[in-house]
């Protein structure tokens, strides 16, 4: 069982920035593709960003391209989501996720974090 622990959520004003982190003690972290998802009230959980095991390839939801950046540090067993130019519609609970091959959808996920709330005020 891989345990993922998110941090960095909170309240930020529209146009601001925030960085989420997801850490694990799992020594085989580098073997997992990682991703970030979000879920707003009354909506389904949706893919936000994904990164391959080596960190060489990334993918994003169209609405966050150019504003969000996913990265990973395999030496620290941590994945990050840097969020810039935040909008009120980015408000959601953000979840870290790990998968065996790629992470581009909920069907790819083997492990979930507990989630962290991000609220963007207008």
Coordinates of C-alpha atoms in Angstrom, one line a residue:
X1 CA 0.0 0.0 0.0
X2 CA 1.4 3.3 -1.1
X3 CA 0.5 6.2 1.2
X4 CA 0.4 9.7 -0.3
X5 CA 0.2 12.8 1.8
X6 CA -0.7 16.1 0.2
X7 CA 0.1 19.6 1.7
X8 CA 0.0 23.2 0.6
X9 CA -3.7 23.8 0.2
X10 CA -5.5 26.9 1.5
X11 CA -7.2 30.1 0.5
X12 CA -5.6 32.3 -2.2
X13 CA -6.9 35.3 -4.1
X14 CA -7.7 35.1 -7.8
X15 CA -4.5 35.7 -9.8
X16 CA -2.4 34.3 -7.1
X17 CA -0.2 31.3 -6.9
X18 CA 0.0 28.2 -4.7
X19 CA 2.2 25.1 -4.7
X20 CA 0.9 21.7 -3.7
X21 CA 3.2 18.9 -2.5
X22 CA 2.6 15.2 -2.3
X23 CA 5.1 13.1 -0.3
X24 CA 5.4 9.4 0.2
X25 CA 7.8 7.2 2.2
X26 CA 7.5 4.6 -0.5
X27 CA 11.0 3.7 -1.6
X28 CA 9.8 2.7 -5.0
X29 CA 8.3 6.1 -5.7
X30 CA 10.3 6.4 -8.9
X31 CA 8.5 3.4 -10.3
X32 CA 5.1 5.2 -10.3
X33 CA 3.7 7.7 -12.7
X34 CA 2.1 10.5 -10.7
X35 CA -0.8 12.8 -11.2
X36 CA -3.0 15.4 -9.7
X37 CA -6.8 15.4 -9.8
X38 CA -9.4 17.7 -8.4
X39 CA -13.1 17.5 -7.4
X40 CA -15.4 20.5 -6.9
X41 CA -18.6 20.2 -5.0
X42 CA -21.3 18.3 -7.0
X43 CA -18.8 17.4 -9.7
X44 CA -16.9 14.4 -10.7
X45 CA -13.2 14.0 -9.9
X46 CA -11.2 15.2 -12.9
X47 CA -7.6 14.9 -14.2
X48 CA -5.5 18.0 -13.8
X49 CA -1.9 17.0 -14.5
X50 CA 0.3 13.9 -14.9
X51 CA 3.9 13.1 -15.0
X52 CA 5.8 10.0 -16.1
X53 CA 8.0 8.0 -13.8
X54 CA 11.2 9.7 -15.0
X55 CA 9.6 13.1 -15.1
X56 CA 10.4 13.5 -18.7
X57 CA 6.8 13.7 -20.0
X58 CA 3.9 15.7 -18.6
X59 CA 0.3 16.1 -19.6
X60 CA -2.4 18.7 -18.5
X61 CA -6.1 19.4 -18.6
X62 CA -6.6 22.0 -21.3
X63 CA -7.9 24.6 -18.9
X64 CA -4.8 24.6 -16.8
X65 CA -2.2 24.5 -19.5
X66 CA 0.2 27.4 -19.2
X67 CA -0.9 28.1 -15.6
X68 CA -0.1 24.8 -13.8
X69 CA 3.2 22.9 -13.7
X70 CA 3.6 19.4 -12.4
X71 CA 7.1 18.2 -11.4
X72 CA 8.7 15.5 -9.3
X73 CA 11.8 14.9 -7.2
X74 CA 12.5 11.2 -7.1
X75 CA 15.3 11.7 -4.5
X76 CA 12.7 13.3 -2.1
X77 CA 9.8 11.0 -3.1
X78 CA 7.7 14.0 -3.8
X79 CA 5.5 15.4 -6.6
X80 CA 4.5 19.0 -6.9
X81 CA 1.8 21.0 -8.6
X82 CA 2.7 24.7 -9.0
X83 CA -0.4 26.7 -9.7
X84 CA -0.2 30.2 -11.1
X85 CA -2.9 32.7 -12.2
X86 CA -5.4 30.9 -10.2
X87 CA -9.1 31.4 -10.9
X88 CA -12.2 30.9 -8.8
X89 CA -13.1 27.9 -11.0
X90 CA -9.9 26.2 -9.8
X91 CA -11.5 25.9 -6.3
X92 CA -11.7 22.2 -5.4
X93 CA -10.2 19.4 -3.3
X94 CA -7.0 18.4 -5.0
X95 CA -5.9 14.8 -4.9
X96 CA -2.5 13.3 -5.5
X97 CA -2.5 10.0 -7.3
X98 CA -0.1 7.2 -8.3
X99 CA -0.3 4.7 -11.1
X100 CA 1.8 2.0 -12.5
X101 CA 2.2 3.2 -16.1
X102 CA 0.7 6.6 -16.9
X103 CA -1.8 8.8 -15.0
X104 CA -4.2 10.6 -17.3
X105 CA -7.5 9.5 -15.9
X106 CA -9.1 8.0 -12.8
X107 CA -8.9 4.5 -14.4
X108 CA -5.1 4.7 -14.3
X109 CA -4.9 5.3 -10.6
X110 CA -3.8 2.7 -8.1
X111 CA -3.4 4.9 -5.0
X112 CA -4.9 8.2 -3.9
X113 CA -4.0 10.7 -1.3
X114 CA -6.5 12.1 1.2
X115 CA -6.9 15.4 -0.7
X116 CA -6.2 19.1 0.2
X117 CA -8.7 21.9 -0.2
X118 CA -7.7 24.8 -2.5
X119 CA -10.1 27.8 -2.4
X120 CA -9.6 30.7 -4.8
X121 CA -11.5 33.8 -3.8
X122 CA -12.6 36.4 -6.3

